Coordinates of C-alpha atoms and ligand atoms in Angstrom, one line a residue:
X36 CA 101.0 112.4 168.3
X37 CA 100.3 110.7 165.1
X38 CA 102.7 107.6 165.5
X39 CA 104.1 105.0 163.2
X40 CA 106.0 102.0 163.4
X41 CA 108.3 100.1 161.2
X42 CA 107.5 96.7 163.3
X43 CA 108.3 94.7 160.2
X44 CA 110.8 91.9 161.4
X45 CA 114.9 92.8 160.6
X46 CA 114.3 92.4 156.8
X47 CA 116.8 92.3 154.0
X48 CA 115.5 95.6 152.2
X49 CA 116.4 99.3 153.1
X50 CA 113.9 101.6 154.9
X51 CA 111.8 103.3 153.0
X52 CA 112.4 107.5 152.9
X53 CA 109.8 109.2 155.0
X54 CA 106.2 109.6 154.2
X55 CA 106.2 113.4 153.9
X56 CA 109.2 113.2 151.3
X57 CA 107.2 110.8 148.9
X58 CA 104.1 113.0 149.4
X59 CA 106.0 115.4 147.5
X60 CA 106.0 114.0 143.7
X61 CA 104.6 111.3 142.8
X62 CA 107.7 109.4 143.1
X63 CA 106.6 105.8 143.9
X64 CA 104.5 105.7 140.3
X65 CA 108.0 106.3 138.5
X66 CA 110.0 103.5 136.8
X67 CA 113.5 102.0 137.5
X68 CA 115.5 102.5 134.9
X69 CA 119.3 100.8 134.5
X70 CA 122.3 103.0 134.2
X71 CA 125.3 101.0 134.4
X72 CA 126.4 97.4 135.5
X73 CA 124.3 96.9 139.1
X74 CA 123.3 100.5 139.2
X75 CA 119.8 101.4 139.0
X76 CA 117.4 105.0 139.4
X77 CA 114.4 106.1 139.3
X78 CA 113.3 110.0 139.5
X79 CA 110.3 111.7 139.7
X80 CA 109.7 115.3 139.7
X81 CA 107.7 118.1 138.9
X82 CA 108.1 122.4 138.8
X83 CA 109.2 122.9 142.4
X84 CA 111.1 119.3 143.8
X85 CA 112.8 116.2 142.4
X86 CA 113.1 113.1 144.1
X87 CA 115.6 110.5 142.7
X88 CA 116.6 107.0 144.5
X89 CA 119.7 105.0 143.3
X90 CA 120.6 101.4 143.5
X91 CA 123.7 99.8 143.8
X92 CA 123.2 96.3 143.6
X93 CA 125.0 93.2 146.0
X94 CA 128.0 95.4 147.2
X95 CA 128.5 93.4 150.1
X96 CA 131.3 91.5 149.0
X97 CA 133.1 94.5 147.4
X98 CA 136.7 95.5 149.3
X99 CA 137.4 99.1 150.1
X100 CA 138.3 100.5 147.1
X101 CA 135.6 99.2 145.3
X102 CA 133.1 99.8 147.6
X103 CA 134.0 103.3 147.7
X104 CA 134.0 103.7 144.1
X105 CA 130.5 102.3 143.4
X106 CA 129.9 105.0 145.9
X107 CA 131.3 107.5 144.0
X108 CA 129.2 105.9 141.0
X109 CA 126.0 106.2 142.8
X110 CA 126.6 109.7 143.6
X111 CA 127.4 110.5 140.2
X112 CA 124.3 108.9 138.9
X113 CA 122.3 111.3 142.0
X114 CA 123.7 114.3 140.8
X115 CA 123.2 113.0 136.6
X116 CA 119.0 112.4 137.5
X117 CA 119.1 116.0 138.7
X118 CA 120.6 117.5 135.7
X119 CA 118.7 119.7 133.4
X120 CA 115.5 119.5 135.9
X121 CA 113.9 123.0 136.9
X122 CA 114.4 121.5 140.7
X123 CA 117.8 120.3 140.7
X124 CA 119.2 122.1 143.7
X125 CA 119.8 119.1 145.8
X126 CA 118.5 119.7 149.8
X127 CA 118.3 116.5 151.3
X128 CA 119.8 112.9 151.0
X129 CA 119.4 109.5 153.0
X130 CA 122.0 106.7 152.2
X131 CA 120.9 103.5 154.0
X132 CA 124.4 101.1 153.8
X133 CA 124.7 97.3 153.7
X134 CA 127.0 96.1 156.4
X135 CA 127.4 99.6 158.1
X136 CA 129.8 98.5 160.8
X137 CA 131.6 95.5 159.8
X138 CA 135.6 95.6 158.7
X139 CA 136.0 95.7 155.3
X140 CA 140.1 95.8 153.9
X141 CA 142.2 97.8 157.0
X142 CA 139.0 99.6 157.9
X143 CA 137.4 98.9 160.7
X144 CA 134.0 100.2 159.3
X145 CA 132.4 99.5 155.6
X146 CA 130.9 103.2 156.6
X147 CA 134.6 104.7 156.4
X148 CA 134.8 103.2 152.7
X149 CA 131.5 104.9 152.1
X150 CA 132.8 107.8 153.3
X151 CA 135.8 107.9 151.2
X152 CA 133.5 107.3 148.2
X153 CA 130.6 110.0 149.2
X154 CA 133.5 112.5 149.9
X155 CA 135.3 112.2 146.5
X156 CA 132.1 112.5 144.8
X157 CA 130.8 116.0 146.2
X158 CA 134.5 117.0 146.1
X159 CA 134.3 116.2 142.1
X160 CA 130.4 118.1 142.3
X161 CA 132.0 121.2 144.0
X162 CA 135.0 122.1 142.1
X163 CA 134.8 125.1 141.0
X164 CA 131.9 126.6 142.7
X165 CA 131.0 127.1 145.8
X166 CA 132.0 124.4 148.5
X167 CA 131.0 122.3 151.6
X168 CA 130.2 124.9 153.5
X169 CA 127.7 126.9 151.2
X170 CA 125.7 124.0 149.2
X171 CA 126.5 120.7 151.4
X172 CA 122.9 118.9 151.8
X173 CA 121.6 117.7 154.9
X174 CA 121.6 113.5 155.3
X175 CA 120.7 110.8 157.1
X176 CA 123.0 107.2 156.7
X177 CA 122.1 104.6 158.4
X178 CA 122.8 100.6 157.8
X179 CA 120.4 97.7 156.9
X180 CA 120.6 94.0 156.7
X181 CA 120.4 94.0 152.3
X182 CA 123.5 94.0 150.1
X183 CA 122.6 97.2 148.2
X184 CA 123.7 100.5 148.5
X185 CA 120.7 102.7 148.5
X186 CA 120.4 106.6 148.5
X187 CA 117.8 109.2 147.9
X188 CA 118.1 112.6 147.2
X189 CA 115.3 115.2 147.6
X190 CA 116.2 118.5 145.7
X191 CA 114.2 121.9 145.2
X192 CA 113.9 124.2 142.4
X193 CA 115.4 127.1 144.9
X194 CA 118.8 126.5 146.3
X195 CA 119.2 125.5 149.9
X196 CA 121.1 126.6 152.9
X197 CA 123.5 124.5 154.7
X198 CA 123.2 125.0 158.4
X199 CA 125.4 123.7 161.4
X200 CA 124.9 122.8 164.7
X201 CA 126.9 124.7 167.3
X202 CA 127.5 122.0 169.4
X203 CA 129.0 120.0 167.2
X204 CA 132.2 120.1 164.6
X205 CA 130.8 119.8 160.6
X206 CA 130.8 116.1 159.9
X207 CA 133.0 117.6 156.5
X208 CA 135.8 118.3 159.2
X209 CA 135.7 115.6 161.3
X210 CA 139.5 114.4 162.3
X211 CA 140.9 110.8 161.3
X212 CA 139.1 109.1 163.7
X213 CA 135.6 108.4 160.8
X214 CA 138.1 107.5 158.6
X215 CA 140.7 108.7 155.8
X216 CA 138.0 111.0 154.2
X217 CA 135.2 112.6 156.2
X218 CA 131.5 111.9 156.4
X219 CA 130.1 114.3 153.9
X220 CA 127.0 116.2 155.2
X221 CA 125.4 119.7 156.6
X222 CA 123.4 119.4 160.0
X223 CA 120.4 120.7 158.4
X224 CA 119.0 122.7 155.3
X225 CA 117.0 125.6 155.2
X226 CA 114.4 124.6 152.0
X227 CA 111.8 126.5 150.7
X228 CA 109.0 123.6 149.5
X229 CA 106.6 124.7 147.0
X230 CA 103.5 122.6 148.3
X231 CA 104.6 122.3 152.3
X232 CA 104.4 126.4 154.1
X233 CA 107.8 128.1 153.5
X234 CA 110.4 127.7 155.0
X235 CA 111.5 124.5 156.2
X236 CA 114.4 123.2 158.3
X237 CA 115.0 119.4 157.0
X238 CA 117.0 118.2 159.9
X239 CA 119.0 115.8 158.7
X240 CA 120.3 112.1 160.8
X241 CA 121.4 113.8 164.5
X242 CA 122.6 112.0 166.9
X243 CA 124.8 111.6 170.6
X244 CA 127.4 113.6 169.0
X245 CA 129.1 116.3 170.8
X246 CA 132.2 118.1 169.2
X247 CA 133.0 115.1 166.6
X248 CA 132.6 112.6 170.2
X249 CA 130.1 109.9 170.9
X250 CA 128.6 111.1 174.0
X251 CA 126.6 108.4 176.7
X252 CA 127.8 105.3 174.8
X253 CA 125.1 102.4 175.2
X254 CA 123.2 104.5 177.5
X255 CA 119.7 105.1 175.8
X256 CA 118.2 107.6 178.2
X257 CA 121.0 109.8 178.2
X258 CA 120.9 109.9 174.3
X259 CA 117.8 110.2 173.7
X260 CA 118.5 114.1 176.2
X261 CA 121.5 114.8 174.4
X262 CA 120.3 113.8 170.9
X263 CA 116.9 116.4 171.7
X264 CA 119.7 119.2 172.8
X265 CA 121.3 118.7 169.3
X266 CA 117.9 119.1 167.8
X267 CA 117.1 122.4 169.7
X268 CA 120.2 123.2 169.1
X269 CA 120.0 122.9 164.8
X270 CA 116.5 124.4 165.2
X271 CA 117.9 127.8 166.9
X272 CA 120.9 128.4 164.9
X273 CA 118.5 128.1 162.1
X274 CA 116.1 130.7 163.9
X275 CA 118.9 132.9 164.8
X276 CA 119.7 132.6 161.1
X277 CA 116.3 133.9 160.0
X278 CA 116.6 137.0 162.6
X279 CA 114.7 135.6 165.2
X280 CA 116.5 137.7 168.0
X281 CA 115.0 135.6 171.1
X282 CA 115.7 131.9 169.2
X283 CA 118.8 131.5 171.7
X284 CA 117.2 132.1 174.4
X285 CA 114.2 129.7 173.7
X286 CA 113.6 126.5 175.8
X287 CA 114.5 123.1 174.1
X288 CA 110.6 122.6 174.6
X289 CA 109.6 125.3 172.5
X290 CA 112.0 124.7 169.8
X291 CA 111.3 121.2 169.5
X292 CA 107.8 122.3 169.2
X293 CA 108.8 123.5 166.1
X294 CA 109.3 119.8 164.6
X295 CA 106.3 118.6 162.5
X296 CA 108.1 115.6 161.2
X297 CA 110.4 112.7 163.4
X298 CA 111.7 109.7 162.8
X299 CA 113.8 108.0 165.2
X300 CA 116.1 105.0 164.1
X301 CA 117.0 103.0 167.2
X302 CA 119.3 100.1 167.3
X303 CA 117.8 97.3 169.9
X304 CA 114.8 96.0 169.0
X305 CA 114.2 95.7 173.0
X306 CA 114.2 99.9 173.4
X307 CA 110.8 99.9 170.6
X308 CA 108.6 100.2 174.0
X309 CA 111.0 102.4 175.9
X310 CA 111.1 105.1 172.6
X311 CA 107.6 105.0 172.1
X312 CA 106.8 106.4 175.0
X313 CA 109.8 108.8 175.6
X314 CA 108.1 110.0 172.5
X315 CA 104.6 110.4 173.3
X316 CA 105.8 112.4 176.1
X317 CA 108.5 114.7 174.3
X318 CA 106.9 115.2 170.4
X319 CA 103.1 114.8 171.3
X320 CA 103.2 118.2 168.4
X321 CA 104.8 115.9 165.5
X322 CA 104.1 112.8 163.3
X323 CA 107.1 110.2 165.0
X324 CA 108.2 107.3 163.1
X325 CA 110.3 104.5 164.8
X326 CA 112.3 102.8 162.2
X327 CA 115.2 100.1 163.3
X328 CA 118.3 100.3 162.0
X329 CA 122.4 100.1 162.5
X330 CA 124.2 103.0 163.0
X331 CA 127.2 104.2 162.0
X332 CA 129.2 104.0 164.9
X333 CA 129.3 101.5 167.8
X334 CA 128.0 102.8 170.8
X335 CA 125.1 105.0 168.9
X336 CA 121.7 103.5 169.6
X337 CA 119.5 106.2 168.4
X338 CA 119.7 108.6 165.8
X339 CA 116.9 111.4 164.7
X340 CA 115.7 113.1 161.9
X341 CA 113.6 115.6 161.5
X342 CA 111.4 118.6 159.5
X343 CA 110.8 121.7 161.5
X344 CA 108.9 124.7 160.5
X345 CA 111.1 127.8 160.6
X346 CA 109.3 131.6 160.4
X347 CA 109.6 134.7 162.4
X348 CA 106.9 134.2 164.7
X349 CA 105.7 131.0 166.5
X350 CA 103.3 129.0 165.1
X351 CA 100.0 129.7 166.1
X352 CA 98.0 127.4 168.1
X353 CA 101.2 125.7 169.9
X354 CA 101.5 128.0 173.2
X355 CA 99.2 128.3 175.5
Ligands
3EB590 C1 127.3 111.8 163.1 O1 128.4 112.0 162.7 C2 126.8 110.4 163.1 O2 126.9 109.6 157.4 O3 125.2 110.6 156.4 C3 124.1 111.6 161.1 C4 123.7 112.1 159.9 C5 125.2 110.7 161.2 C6 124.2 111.6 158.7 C7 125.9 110.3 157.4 C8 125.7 110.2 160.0 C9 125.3 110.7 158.7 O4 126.6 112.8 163.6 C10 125.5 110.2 162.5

């Protein structure tokens, strides 16, 4: 296992995306460019894939409404960098949130506010053609000790396709309980990448979420089984998808075998020791990243993300 960890101390700045997404253009060589009052992007792409990351700058002290309409801003400005590209067909997003979890206005959580704004948004994208269930991308959101709202968004020059997770309700119809709008977001997206063997399942943030419930709350061993269930569980709807007849009845060993990518955003700075070798033993196949981070919802201490190679046979080389 080819490991890496974000050991820096809780800083102020976001996580950077994953390695294997900024392999993909050349996107740390492009320039910030303003668009608006706080609200930054820069966007990098070539034939196949474009990557864009927007800013929104100190929206810490924003109340609800606002907060959810610099969201709505943000997404707007994700969806204007992807215009008139030849890859515009948006696969893959990661919104890392200032203040994730503290009360903002009557909400308990600045992430329902978010969620208000990142639902309007696609809502506004959508109209018209197609919907949530046919061309929602796959996400990760996660917190971070900064006052900016950060996302990236990966797209491809082929269209992607939303997939869902048995186990577990589409975030897009979660009840109430997340907050007046839904979180916004497909379990996974089958992606066809130009410059990585095709096809790909980009697995987006997965967590202890069973139905729309937090599962094992505070209990990090549990978790971490019942996040790696979700994670077979993505992977073989995606397989079963493809026509791979047997995918249901694979083990969770085999499909996680499948996963070439990780990254693992824990909560506790005191579980670093216990995570990295729960997964030296479970994903000895992939490149891990541990990344601390807040989550969206107290209780969560882990939540994984992932790349898994899809195909009709098994990859070579893996079983013995
Ligand atoms: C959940 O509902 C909680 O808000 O973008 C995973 C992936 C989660 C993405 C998001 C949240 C998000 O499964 C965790």
């Amino acid at each position: 296992m080819n490991l890496r960890q974000d050991s820096r101390q809780p800083g102020r700045s976001a996580p950077a995306p994953p390695r294997w997404v900024l392999d993909l253009t050349d996107s740390e060589s492009a320039t910030w460019r303003q668009a608006g009052s706080g609200l930054w992007a820069r966007t990098s792409s070539d034939d196949h894939h474009t990557f864009t990351s927007v800013i929104c700058r100190d929206v810490l002290g924003l109340e609800a409404e606002d907060f959810a309409r610099r969201t709505v801003e943000a997404y707007r400005l994700l969806g204007a960098q992807l215009e008139g590209r030849r890859a515009e067909n948006l696969v893959r997003v990661w919104n890392f949130i200032p203040g994730i979890l503290s009360a903002v206005g009557d909400l308990p959580h600045r992430y329902m506010s978010f969620n208000v704004g990142r639902y309007s948004a696609y809502d506004e994208w959508f109209r018209g053609h197609g919907g949530f269930d046919r061309e929602l991308a796959t996400a990760s959101g996660v917190g971070h000790r900064g006052a900016d709202l950060v996302i990236h968004g990966l797209a491809s020059s082929s269209p992607g396709v939303p997939v869902e997770n048995p186990r577990q309700i589409p975030a897009y119809r979660y009840s109430l309980r997340y907050g007046p709008l839904p979180p916004c977001f497909a379990r996974a997206t089958r992606a066809e990448l130009a410059s990585m063997r095709r096809p790909w399942l980009l697995v987006g943030g997965t967590a202890s979420v069973r139905g729309e419930d937090t599962m094992h709350a505070g209990d990090l061993d549990a978790q971490c089984r019942e996040t790696t269930k979700n994670l077979a569980s993505v992977a073989s709807a995606a397989l079963t998808r493809e026509g791979v007849d047997d995918a249901a009845t694979w083990e969770s060993r085999e499909l996680m075998e499948r996963y070439r990518h990780l990254r693992i955003y824990y909560v506790l700075e005191q579980h670093e020791q216990r995570l990295v070798s729960w997964a030296k033993e479970h994903f000895a196949h992939a490149d891990v990243e541990l990344v601390r981070a807040d989550l969206c919802r107290d209780g969560l201490l882990i939540e994984i993300e992932g790349v898994a190679e899809l195909g009709p046979a098994f990859p070579k080389g893996l079983r013995n």
